[in-house]
Structures are given as structure tokens and as C-alpha cells.
Amino acid sequence: MASTSTSLIPLRGHGRKASFSSSPAKTALKKALRFSFSSRSSVVICVKSSSGAVKYNEVVFDEEMDKIRRLQNGSDVRGVALEGEKGRTVDLTPPAVEAIAESFGEWIIKALEKDRGRSVEDVTVSLGKDPRISGASLSVAVFAGLARAGCLTFDMGLATTPACFMSTLLPPFAYDASIMMTASHLPYTRNGLKFFTKKGGLTSPEVEEICDKAARKYANRLTKVSTMLNSPPKKVDFMRAYAKHLRDIIKERVNHPIHYDTPLKGFQIIVNAGNGSGGFFTWDVLDQLGADTFGSLHLNPDGMFPNHIPNPEDKTAMALTRAAVLENTADLGIVFDTDVDRSGVVDNNGNPINGDKLIALMSAVVLKEHPGTTIVTDARTSMELTRFITDRGGHHCLYRVGYRNVINKGVHLNQDGVETHLMMETSGHGALKENYFLDDGRKYTSWAYIVVKIIIKMVRMRLEGSDEGIGSLIKDLEEPFESIELRMNIISEPRYAKARGREVIEAFRSYIEEGQLKGWELDACGDCWVSEGCLVDSNDSPAAIDAHMYRAKVSNEKNEEIGWVHIRQSIHNPNIAINMQSSVPGGCQLMTKVFRDKFLLASGMDKILDFSQVDKYAKLGKMG
């Protein structure tokens, strides 16, 4: 029989309902630090030999299982697919990918059977990928795993994340599910998987369930990835249909009175695809609609990303796009990330628009169309953005960091009767509630649609007689006086980093609630009017969370609010991220000193964290 020993299992919490006991924070923290992290689990696997004799071999496989579980990255899967990163070993291997794909296929089949109340056959799943050089070998593993699960597979080739989602909806394709193989803006050595059904992207708990099943398959499987498929994937040209879909939206929404089919005639638009999957938007969308795209950058797919990180937040990407816009006196610049699920823009004056500015721009557009609507963002956005939204009659709901969290909050608000038309994270991820092309109003458009909305607005402004660019819509948006992001690495084996990170976050909450940080108060909703709260779900069935986080508003000795501090567990790496914004000079450095002295040092966090970056900023007031 199997022998087991107890190991630390992190408890799943739901915002404020996940907390220490009623004992003081320091006592709770000391108890947490006494947990043993050295225990292991083992099982006995029965193996039948060719002679028919049964041999029992005790195999310790919890570490092999943890390798798969650690590939979960919130609602995605990400890992190292190629050698080349110092200090990192390859963990996203073909056998790992096959096990995950098989578990996803089984999950889809089970979900469809539950929805339909009967067994299902011929379940269809599409796969798209960005140009990473590991994509070919890992694609074979995906198709092998889906085949093991009994799914029919369709190969979309080079594609985008929004296209993969739309392949589950647009006829005649309308697959039951889709997988996008990408690691977004991460280096060429990385890769990953994003999962979609007709309802949208999977949630973190759903991906955790899939990875848990895959971990067991991976640890027990004695065979390698199948390279011979009984039913090879069928190649499909979905991107052609997807591009036409985007063109049709622009033509219909602009409804140009003179040249309906070429509404972008007379506009010059620069695209920086970063050698990712976004080049199609230039050739198959903008050019076809009459735009001049001369001066566009890095359109050809190249999985080594030789020019710069394909990321709208990357300074090089934005600087090159800005220079191209100014050199060509273009009307608009667009920066895509690798898989085109995030974007940033540059206006006709060369002003970069990303982060809070991009959210403000989209808010201005959406609030014109839907006065009074709610806009959901993550809780790192500025107080100035909140004022921008409320000054235009909108409502601002701040929620947890993580694009899937932000989008799901908008979905839930609409289900509860709170009209919510825009959900955006500061990283550039976003979604809009639209109904131009679907059969019902419950669906949400994919993230690439944000760029489409901006283009439509730009053309409409000119048709209305304005000679100003889209940047004029946010000219009264103020910026925070100070803003800083700091990181603290968690000192732990990777398998225990998540549990230790949670201990830090919950200790921070306890310190504030017990009044040990004078002038600091947990900020449940900021200026948000939604009664359920923003950083937590306080209803009877709170949503599961992928990482713990809290935001605190900070006041001085005169009880004047000077800024806020947001602390969260990273779902990408074993560290704690701290974001701060202040409305007074030196405010961020002051809050950092209090955070270091009154919390980190006072609680003995040096046993868990490397906070050298925090210490340096507290002393110097700058990163260098």
C-alpha cells in the first residue's frame, strides 16, 4: 500500500476571508515560519513485467508532479522551452505539454457533457501559435495530447491570441475550444499555452485543475510523446477569416459616406509588430481598408525577436514607434505584443499612449457611447484616472491585478445588472462588451478589438470635422506626482514560494488591521461605488483568487491622504511586487521607509524576503 507523510499544502483563500487566526500578526507569522518545508509524498506504482510477474517499485514522484504544477501562470501555462537562460533549466518539455494538452482535452469533453447532459463525440479543438522557434516541436506534443483525449484537432499555424478565442465563435469554424501557444512578451527561450472555450478564457482555478491532472499523467507515464498521430490535425486558414471579420467591423462602424470599402483612405498608420504575430493586421486589415502603412516596423515573424521585446510597455518598442510616427507624419502608431492580446498606441504628435493613458482613451470613447457605464481596472491605476472617469459621468471599479480577474469582474457585474462596457488592466489587456457580430449580448469581444475601436474613433473624428488626433481625448488627464514599482524576491525553494508569498501578504494585512502602521488603512474599494468591493469578493460565494494582494491608502500626521501602496504576489515569478503612487514630493520614498522599518524589519521578513531593492529606494529615493 502507499505510504505518505504530511507536507505543507497552501490553503486557498478568498480575499479577506483568507486570513490568520485572531492572534497577533507577529505570533501568526512566527507560527507560519515554523512549518516544515522538507516533507515529501510517495506512492507505490504497480508494474507488470513481460513474464507476467508483478513487481512493486516505490517511486517518489512528488517533485516530478510539482514540475508541472509550477508551469501554471495564473490562467495560463508558461515555462522555459529552450536552453539559453542563465540559472533556468528547460521545464516546458514536449512530454509536459502533451500531458497538459491531454488533460485540457479531457476537461473540455467533461464540461461539454455536463452542459449538454449527454455524452459527446467529435469534440473540436484548434491550435494557433506565435513565431517562437520552440513552437514546432511543442505543437506536435499538443496534438498528441489532444488525440489521446479523443479530440479532433485543427492547426491554425501562425495566429494571435484573440484569433484563437474567435475561432470558437466565428462560423463556419466555431470550434469547441482553442489553445494559443505563446509566452507573450517573454524571451524567445520561453513558451506557454492559453486556453479558450466559447465562454472565453479559462480561469486560474480551472487551469490549476488541468495542471493537477496533467501532473499525475506526467509522473506516471512511461512513454514519450507520440510523434505518429492516427488522426493528424487539419490545417485551416482561420486568420484570413479573422482579418475579414475585423475589416467588416471597421467598414460597418465607420460607414464612410464616400468610400465605404476603404474607410482608412487618407490615413497613415504605423504598426510595430515586434516580429510577433501582428504583421497580418498591416497587410490583411489596414492595407485592405485603404490605409497607408509605409514606415511600419518589424512585421515579419521571427521567433528570436531580434529588434526588441515585443511588448507595448517596452521603452525601446515605444521609442521606435514614436520616431516612425514623427518621421512619417503619421496619424497613428500601434504597438503589439507577440500574440496581439496587448497593445499600445502613439498619437499623431508622437505621444505614447499606454497604461493609464490607454485606459483613459478607451474610457473617453466608451463613455461617449454608453454614458454612466462602469469601467473595471486593476487596482494599480491612479487616482487621477479615477477622476478622469468620474468627471465624464462614469463609475470606476478597481479590482485585482490580472487581466482575467479584471475581465471576469466585468462579466459578473453585467450579470448582476451593473452595466459595464470596458474592462482594462494597466498592462494593456482589455475587453469590451460589444454585440456587433455575435448572436447574444453575453459575449465579450477579444482584446485586439481595442485597436479597432481607436481606429474607428479616429476616422469618425475627421468625418465630424476635427483635425485633432486621438490624443486630444485625454489632454486633461493628469499624471500621478510620483509612481514607483519595487520587487522583493522570495527566499524559498520554487515549490514553496507561493505559500511563503501568501504569508507575507497576509502578515501585511494583519499589521495594518492591528494599527502597527500608523496612518495606513486597507483600501477595500478606493473611489469605487460597487458595494461588493474591489480587491475582495465579500459575497456569499467569493471567487477563487490566483494571487493575494491588498491596497492601502496612506495619510500623514495631519490625516491628509498622500498616496497608496499596493502589495501583491507575482503569478509569474517567485517575488512580491509593490506599487506606490503619491501626490506629494518624496511621498513614495517616505512610504517605502515606513514599509521597510515598520513592517519588513519589525516582522523579521528578512528570513523570507530579499528586499534589497526596497532598502536602496528607501535610502536614495531612486532605483539606481
Short mmCIF file of N, CA and C in Angstrom, two decimals, residues 7-10 12 41 43 61-74 76-79 91-92 96 99-100 204 207-220 494-496 498 571:
data_model
loop_
_atom_site.label_atom_id
_atom_site.label_comp_id
_atom_site.label_asym_id
_atom_site.label_seq_id
_atom_site.Cartn_x
_atom_site.Cartn_y
_atom_site.Cartn_z
N SER A 7 2.79 16.96 4.12
CA SER A 7 3.51 18.10 3.56
C SER A 7 2.64 19.33 3.65
N LEU A 8 3.29 20.48 3.63
CA LEU A 8 2.56 21.75 3.72
C LEU A 8 1.75 21.96 2.47
N ILE A 9 0.45 22.13 2.62
CA ILE A 9 -0.43 22.39 1.48
C ILE A 9 -1.02 23.77 1.67
N PRO A 10 -0.69 24.71 0.77
CA PRO A 10 -1.23 26.07 0.90
C PRO A 10 -2.76 26.05 0.84
N ARG A 12 -6.40 27.64 0.04
CA ARG A 12 -6.92 28.61 -0.92
C ARG A 12 -7.79 29.58 -0.18
N SER A 41 5.92 13.29 -0.37
CA SER A 41 4.90 12.27 -0.50
C SER A 41 5.41 11.19 -1.43
N VAL A 43 4.27 7.20 -3.42
CA VAL A 43 3.25 6.20 -3.72
C VAL A 43 3.94 4.96 -4.25
N PHE A 61 7.49 10.58 -6.55
CA PHE A 61 7.28 11.37 -7.77
C PHE A 61 6.66 12.74 -7.51
N ASP A 62 6.63 13.15 -6.25
CA ASP A 62 6.02 14.45 -5.99
C ASP A 62 6.79 15.59 -6.65
N GLU A 63 8.12 15.45 -6.75
CA GLU A 63 8.90 16.52 -7.39
C GLU A 63 8.58 16.59 -8.87
N GLU A 64 8.37 15.43 -9.52
CA GLU A 64 8.01 15.43 -10.93
C GLU A 64 6.64 16.07 -11.13
N MET A 65 5.72 15.81 -10.22
CA MET A 65 4.40 16.42 -10.31
C MET A 65 4.48 17.93 -10.11
N ASP A 66 5.33 18.34 -9.17
CA ASP A 66 5.47 19.78 -8.92
C ASP A 66 6.02 20.51 -10.13
N LYS A 67 6.84 19.84 -10.93
CA LYS A 67 7.37 20.47 -12.14
C LYS A 67 6.24 20.95 -13.05
N ILE A 68 5.19 20.14 -13.15
CA ILE A 68 4.04 20.51 -13.99
C ILE A 68 3.20 21.57 -13.31
N ARG A 69 2.96 21.40 -12.02
CA ARG A 69 2.14 22.38 -11.31
C ARG A 69 2.76 23.78 -11.35
N ARG A 70 4.09 23.84 -11.29
CA ARG A 70 4.76 25.14 -11.29
C ARG A 70 4.70 25.82 -12.65
N LEU A 71 4.29 25.09 -13.68
CA LEU A 71 4.14 25.70 -15.01
C LEU A 71 2.90 26.58 -15.08
N GLN A 72 1.97 26.39 -14.13
CA GLN A 72 0.78 27.25 -14.13
C GLN A 72 1.20 28.68 -13.85
N ASN A 73 0.65 29.60 -14.65
CA ASN A 73 0.97 31.02 -14.54
C ASN A 73 -0.35 31.78 -14.51
N GLY A 74 -1.06 31.70 -13.38
CA GLY A 74 -2.39 32.28 -13.32
C GLY A 74 -3.32 31.48 -14.21
N ASP A 76 -2.79 30.96 -17.37
CA ASP A 76 -2.00 30.43 -18.48
C ASP A 76 -1.06 29.35 -17.97
N VAL A 77 -0.33 28.78 -18.92
CA VAL A 77 0.80 27.89 -18.62
C VAL A 77 2.02 28.51 -19.28
N ARG A 78 3.12 28.65 -18.55
CA ARG A 78 4.34 29.20 -19.13
C ARG A 78 5.56 28.49 -18.55
N GLY A 79 6.61 28.38 -19.36
CA GLY A 79 7.83 27.76 -18.88
C GLY A 79 8.98 28.01 -19.82
N ASP A 91 11.86 23.39 -18.60
CA ASP A 91 10.79 22.67 -17.89
C ASP A 91 9.52 22.51 -18.73
N LEU A 92 9.37 23.33 -19.78
CA LEU A 92 8.21 23.17 -20.66
C LEU A 92 8.64 22.22 -21.79
N ALA A 96 5.72 17.22 -21.02
CA ALA A 96 4.90 18.04 -20.13
C ALA A 96 3.73 18.66 -20.90
N ALA A 99 1.00 16.08 -21.71
CA ALA A 99 0.16 15.76 -20.56
C ALA A 99 -0.85 16.87 -20.29
N ILE A 100 -0.42 18.12 -20.42
CA ILE A 100 -1.31 19.25 -20.19
C ILE A 100 -2.40 19.31 -21.27
N SER A 204 -8.06 30.83 -13.45
CA SER A 204 -6.91 30.24 -12.76
C SER A 204 -7.26 28.92 -12.07
N VAL A 207 -7.42 26.21 -14.74
CA VAL A 207 -6.10 25.82 -15.23
C VAL A 207 -5.35 25.03 -14.16
N GLU A 208 -5.55 25.39 -12.90
CA GLU A 208 -4.93 24.64 -11.81
C GLU A 208 -5.43 23.20 -11.80
N GLU A 209 -6.72 23.01 -12.02
CA GLU A 209 -7.30 21.67 -12.08
C GLU A 209 -6.68 20.87 -13.23
N ILE A 210 -6.54 21.50 -14.38
CA ILE A 210 -5.96 20.83 -15.54
C ILE A 210 -4.50 20.45 -15.28
N CYS A 211 -3.74 21.37 -14.70
CA CYS A 211 -2.33 21.10 -14.42
C CYS A 211 -2.17 20.01 -13.37
N ASP A 212 -3.09 19.96 -12.42
CA ASP A 212 -3.02 18.92 -11.40
C ASP A 212 -3.22 17.54 -12.03
N LYS A 213 -4.18 17.43 -12.93
CA LYS A 213 -4.40 16.16 -13.63
C LYS A 213 -3.21 15.83 -14.52
N ALA A 214 -2.68 16.85 -15.18
CA ALA A 214 -1.52 16.63 -16.05
C ALA A 214 -0.31 16.19 -15.25
N ALA A 215 -0.16 16.70 -14.04
CA ALA A 215 0.98 16.33 -13.20
C ALA A 215 0.98 14.84 -12.91
N ARG A 216 -0.19 14.30 -12.64
CA ARG A 216 -0.29 12.87 -12.37
C ARG A 216 0.02 12.05 -13.61
N LYS A 217 -0.48 12.50 -14.75
CA LYS A 217 -0.19 11.79 -16.00
C LYS A 217 1.32 11.81 -16.27
N TYR A 218 1.92 12.97 -16.10
CA TYR A 218 3.33 13.16 -16.40
C TYR A 218 4.20 12.29 -15.49
N ALA A 219 3.85 12.23 -14.20
CA ALA A 219 4.66 11.49 -13.25
C ALA A 219 4.54 9.98 -13.44
N ASN A 220 3.40 9.52 -13.91
CA ASN A 220 3.17 8.09 -14.05
C ASN A 220 3.49 7.54 -15.43
N PRO A 494 11.44 26.84 -5.17
CA PRO A 494 10.32 27.27 -6.03
C PRO A 494 8.99 26.66 -5.63
N ARG A 495 9.00 25.41 -5.19
CA ARG A 495 7.73 24.74 -4.90
C ARG A 495 7.00 25.34 -3.70
N TYR A 496 7.74 26.05 -2.82
CA TYR A 496 7.12 26.62 -1.64
C TYR A 496 6.99 28.14 -1.70
N LYS A 498 5.04 30.12 -3.40
CA LYS A 498 3.67 30.64 -3.38
C LYS A 498 3.14 30.69 -1.95
N ILE A 571 2.33 36.22 -10.01
CA ILE A 571 1.98 34.89 -10.50
C ILE A 571 2.98 34.42 -11.55
#
